[in-house]
């Protein structure tokens, strides 16, 4: 098992924090096969809440992928509890927002799509006024 962390860096203006709709967020990744070095042409998605059965044992995984070149079956999972928000305290640095448990593949590219949630500083101020 190899753990790989995905880190992002962002500029936030008037934003308190940025995070995904975990555990339903779809992580779109390009994956490299560790066996033959082949990189997938398209992005594959995995979601922590969605599990598929593995063929050779009874456990489940978030994404089971067969390498087009060497036919090896690889899998990748979102590590439970590894999700974190990017906050206005993290501006200017890279922050780990998720970690993957990789078996036979490693992510080489990430495409952020829909499913991000933003909390503005104003909203936080408003909430504080109501308390
Ligand atoms: Zn391969």
PDB file of C-alpha atoms and ligand atoms in Angstrom:
ATOM      1  CA  UNK A   1       0.000   0.000   0.000  1.00  0.00           C
ATOM      2  CA  UNK A   2       1.324   3.369  -1.044  1.00  0.00           C
ATOM      3  CA  UNK A   3      -0.225   6.535   0.325  1.00  0.00           C
ATOM      4  CA  UNK A   4      -0.218   9.512  -2.016  1.00  0.00           C
ATOM      5  CA  UNK A   5      -1.425  12.939  -0.900  1.00  0.00           C
ATOM      6  CA  UNK A   6      -3.088  15.457  -3.196  1.00  0.00           C
ATOM      7  CA  UNK A   7      -2.128  19.017  -2.376  1.00  0.00           C
ATOM      8  CA  UNK A   8      -3.594  22.244  -3.718  1.00  0.00           C
ATOM      9  CA  UNK A   9      -2.651  25.889  -3.484  1.00  0.00           C
ATOM     10  CA  UNK A  10      -5.213  28.651  -3.987  1.00  0.00           C
ATOM     11  CA  UNK A  11      -5.672  32.385  -3.760  1.00  0.00           C
ATOM     12  CA  UNK A  12      -8.711  33.274  -1.650  1.00  0.00           C
ATOM     13  CA  UNK A  13     -10.291  36.702  -1.440  1.00  0.00           C
ATOM     14  CA  UNK A  14     -13.057  37.173   1.129  1.00  0.00           C
ATOM     15  CA  UNK A  15     -13.240  33.393   1.361  1.00  0.00           C
ATOM     16  CA  UNK A  16     -13.041  31.609   4.696  1.00  0.00           C
ATOM     17  CA  UNK A  17     -12.619  28.099   3.326  1.00  0.00           C
ATOM     18  CA  UNK A  18     -12.842  25.865   0.315  1.00  0.00           C
ATOM     19  CA  UNK A  19     -13.682  22.163   0.504  1.00  0.00           C
ATOM     20  CA  UNK A  20     -15.323  19.329  -1.400  1.00  0.00           C
ATOM     21  CA  UNK A  21     -18.695  17.704  -0.862  1.00  0.00           C
ATOM     22  CA  UNK A  22     -16.864  14.737   0.646  1.00  0.00           C
ATOM     23  CA  UNK A  23     -17.570  11.783   0.745  1.00  0.00           C
ATOM     24  CA  UNK A  24     -19.587  12.224  -2.468  1.00  0.00           C
ATOM     25  CA  UNK A  25     -16.963  14.269  -4.293  1.00  0.00           C
ATOM     26  CA  UNK A  26     -15.711  12.702  -7.534  1.00  0.00           C
ATOM     27  CA  UNK A  27     -11.921  12.852  -7.718  1.00  0.00           C
ATOM     28  CA  UNK A  28     -10.898  12.923 -11.394  1.00  0.00           C
ATOM     29  CA  UNK A  29      -7.395  11.520 -11.783  1.00  0.00           C
ATOM     30  CA  UNK A  30      -5.084  10.313 -14.508  1.00  0.00           C
ATOM     31  CA  UNK A  31      -3.388   7.164 -13.314  1.00  0.00           C
ATOM     32  CA  UNK A  32      -0.014   5.644 -14.101  1.00  0.00           C
ATOM     33  CA  UNK A  33       0.416   1.867 -13.990  1.00  0.00           C
ATOM     34  CA  UNK A  34       3.381   0.999 -11.776  1.00  0.00           C
ATOM     35  CA  UNK A  35       3.867  -2.252 -13.615  1.00  0.00           C
ATOM     36  CA  UNK A  36       4.442  -0.947 -17.169  1.00  0.00           C
ATOM     37  CA  UNK A  37       4.415   2.859 -16.808  1.00  0.00           C
ATOM     38  CA  UNK A  38       1.320   3.403 -18.981  1.00  0.00           C
ATOM     39  CA  UNK A  39      -0.652   6.576 -18.155  1.00  0.00           C
ATOM     40  CA  UNK A  40      -4.433   6.586 -18.729  1.00  0.00           C
ATOM     41  CA  UNK A  41      -5.532   8.851 -21.590  1.00  0.00           C
ATOM     42  CA  UNK A  42      -8.665  10.062 -19.857  1.00  0.00           C
ATOM     43  CA  UNK A  43      -9.442  11.018 -16.307  1.00  0.00           C
ATOM     44  CA  UNK A  44     -10.967   8.300 -14.128  1.00  0.00           C
ATOM     45  CA  UNK A  45     -13.124   9.187 -11.168  1.00  0.00           C
ATOM     46  CA  UNK A  46     -13.425   7.718  -7.738  1.00  0.00           C
ATOM     47  CA  UNK A  47     -15.764   8.642  -4.903  1.00  0.00           C
ATOM     48  CA  UNK A  48     -15.207   7.628  -1.308  1.00  0.00           C
ATOM     49  CA  UNK A  49     -18.907   6.783  -0.843  1.00  0.00           C
ATOM     50  CA  UNK A  50     -18.950   4.438  -3.869  1.00  0.00           C
ATOM     51  CA  UNK A  51     -17.401   1.003  -3.514  1.00  0.00           C
ATOM     52  CA  UNK A  52     -17.016  -1.773  -6.057  1.00  0.00           C
ATOM     53  CA  UNK A  53     -16.199  -5.377  -5.191  1.00  0.00           C
ATOM     54  CA  UNK A  54     -12.703  -6.667  -5.972  1.00  0.00           C
ATOM     55  CA  UNK A  55     -12.650  -9.798  -8.085  1.00  0.00           C
ATOM     56  CA  UNK A  56     -10.027 -11.830  -6.270  1.00  0.00           C
ATOM     57  CA  UNK A  57     -10.958 -11.212  -2.670  1.00  0.00           C
ATOM     58  CA  UNK A  58     -13.925 -10.105  -0.611  1.00  0.00           C
ATOM     59  CA  UNK A  59     -12.880  -6.540   0.012  1.00  0.00           C
ATOM     60  CA  UNK A  60     -14.244  -3.486  -1.781  1.00  0.00           C
ATOM     61  CA  UNK A  61     -12.471  -0.586  -3.402  1.00  0.00           C
ATOM     62  CA  UNK A  62     -13.353   2.886  -4.740  1.00  0.00           C
ATOM     63  CA  UNK A  63     -11.879   2.263  -8.195  1.00  0.00           C
ATOM     64  CA  UNK A  64     -10.774  -0.927  -9.878  1.00  0.00           C
ATOM     65  CA  UNK A  65      -8.908  -0.295 -13.108  1.00  0.00           C
ATOM     66  CA  UNK A  66      -7.379  -2.666 -15.621  1.00  0.00           C
ATOM     67  CA  UNK A  67      -4.284  -1.374 -17.403  1.00  0.00           C
ATOM     68  CA  UNK A  68      -4.852  -1.208 -21.175  1.00  0.00           C
ATOM     69  CA  UNK A  69      -1.239  -2.068 -21.927  1.00  0.00           C
ATOM     70  CA  UNK A  70      -0.283  -4.865 -19.503  1.00  0.00           C
ATOM     71  CA  UNK A  71      -3.803  -5.917 -18.390  1.00  0.00           C
ATOM     72  CA  UNK A  72      -2.828  -5.742 -14.745  1.00  0.00           C
ATOM     73  CA  UNK A  73      -5.684  -4.982 -12.349  1.00  0.00           C
ATOM     74  CA  UNK A  74      -4.955  -2.081 -10.062  1.00  0.00           C
ATOM     75  CA  UNK A  75      -7.043  -0.270  -7.471  1.00  0.00           C
ATOM     76  CA  UNK A  76      -7.150   3.011  -5.624  1.00  0.00           C
ATOM     77  CA  UNK A  77      -9.099   4.224  -2.586  1.00  0.00           C
ATOM     78  CA  UNK A  78      -9.742   7.492  -0.818  1.00  0.00           C
ATOM     79  CA  UNK A  79      -8.287   7.111   2.681  1.00  0.00           C
ATOM     80  CA  UNK A  80     -11.065   7.561   5.208  1.00  0.00           C
ATOM     81  CA  UNK A  81     -10.809  10.756   7.204  1.00  0.00           C
ATOM     82  CA  UNK A  82      -8.023  12.209   5.019  1.00  0.00           C
ATOM     83  CA  UNK A  83     -10.142  15.038   3.578  1.00  0.00           C
ATOM     84  CA  UNK A  84      -9.318  18.563   4.671  1.00  0.00           C
ATOM     85  CA  UNK A  85     -10.457  22.071   3.756  1.00  0.00           C
ATOM     86  CA  UNK A  86      -8.215  24.749   2.240  1.00  0.00           C
ATOM     87  CA  UNK A  87      -8.691  27.776   4.487  1.00  0.00           C
ATOM     88  CA  UNK A  88      -7.581  31.399   4.449  1.00  0.00           C
ATOM     89  CA  UNK A  89      -4.796  30.360   6.862  1.00  0.00           C
ATOM     90  CA  UNK A  90      -3.314  28.187   4.091  1.00  0.00           C
ATOM     91  CA  UNK A  91      -2.904  30.915   1.433  1.00  0.00           C
ATOM     92  CA  UNK A  92       0.506  30.787  -0.226  1.00  0.00           C
ATOM     93  CA  UNK A  93       1.270  27.188   0.683  1.00  0.00           C
ATOM     94  CA  UNK A  94       0.359  23.745  -0.544  1.00  0.00           C
ATOM     95  CA  UNK A  95      -2.186  21.935   1.606  1.00  0.00           C
ATOM     96  CA  UNK A  96      -3.084  18.248   1.538  1.00  0.00           C
ATOM     97  CA  UNK A  97      -6.825  17.970   0.850  1.00  0.00           C
ATOM     98  CA  UNK A  98      -7.059  14.199   0.419  1.00  0.00           C
ATOM     99  CA  UNK A  99      -4.922  11.068   0.513  1.00  0.00           C
ATOM    100  CA  UNK A 100      -5.196   8.012  -1.682  1.00  0.00           C
ATOM    101  CA  UNK A 101      -4.307   4.412  -0.927  1.00  0.00           C
ATOM    102  CA  UNK A 102      -2.752   3.210  -4.190  1.00  0.00           C
ATOM    103  CA  UNK A 103      -2.226  -0.409  -5.186  1.00  0.00           C
ATOM    104  CA  UNK A 104      -0.407  -0.756  -8.496  1.00  0.00           C
ATOM    105  CA  UNK A 105      -1.181   2.756  -9.743  1.00  0.00           C
ATOM    106  CA  UNK A 106      -0.291   6.290  -8.838  1.00  0.00           C
ATOM    107  CA  UNK A 107      -2.153   9.517  -9.677  1.00  0.00           C
ATOM    108  CA  UNK A 108      -0.212  11.795 -12.035  1.00  0.00           C
ATOM    109  CA  UNK A 109      -2.833  14.463 -12.819  1.00  0.00           C
ATOM    110  CA  UNK A 110      -5.927  15.897 -11.123  1.00  0.00           C
ATOM    111  CA  UNK A 111      -8.865  17.768 -12.619  1.00  0.00           C
ATOM    112  CA  UNK A 112     -11.053  19.692 -10.165  1.00  0.00           C
ATOM    113  CA  UNK A 113     -14.672  19.538 -11.345  1.00  0.00           C
ATOM    114  CA  UNK A 114     -17.992  20.332  -9.675  1.00  0.00           C
ATOM    115  CA  UNK A 115     -18.636  19.595  -6.019  1.00  0.00           C
ATOM    116  CA  UNK A 116     -16.630  22.346  -4.324  1.00  0.00           C
ATOM    117  CA  UNK A 117     -18.123  24.315  -1.459  1.00  0.00           C
ATOM    118  CA  UNK A 118     -17.010  27.822  -0.580  1.00  0.00           C
ATOM    119  CA  UNK A 119     -17.694  29.626   2.664  1.00  0.00           C
ATOM    120  CA  UNK A 120     -17.279  33.366   2.521  1.00  0.00           C
ATOM    121  CA  UNK A 121     -15.928  35.473   5.351  1.00  0.00           C
ATOM    122  CA  UNK A 122     -19.144  37.497   5.256  1.00  0.00           C
ATOM    123  CA  UNK A 123     -21.225  34.408   5.900  1.00  0.00           C
ATOM    124  CA  UNK A 124     -19.151  33.629   8.937  1.00  0.00           C
ATOM    125  CA  UNK A 125     -19.602  37.183  10.207  1.00  0.00           C
ATOM    126  CA  UNK A 126     -23.360  36.911   9.679  1.00  0.00           C
ATOM    127  CA  UNK A 127     -23.483  33.645  11.550  1.00  0.00           C
ATOM    128  CA  UNK A 128     -21.610  35.172  14.443  1.00  0.00           C
ATOM    129  CA  UNK A 129     -24.151  38.017  14.591  1.00  0.00           C
ATOM    130  CA  UNK A 130     -26.982  35.534  14.949  1.00  0.00           C
ATOM    131  CA  UNK A 131     -25.402  33.593  17.781  1.00  0.00           C
TER     132      UNK A 131
HETATM  133 ZN1  LIG B   1       0.306  -1.578 -17.079  1.00  0.00          ZN
END
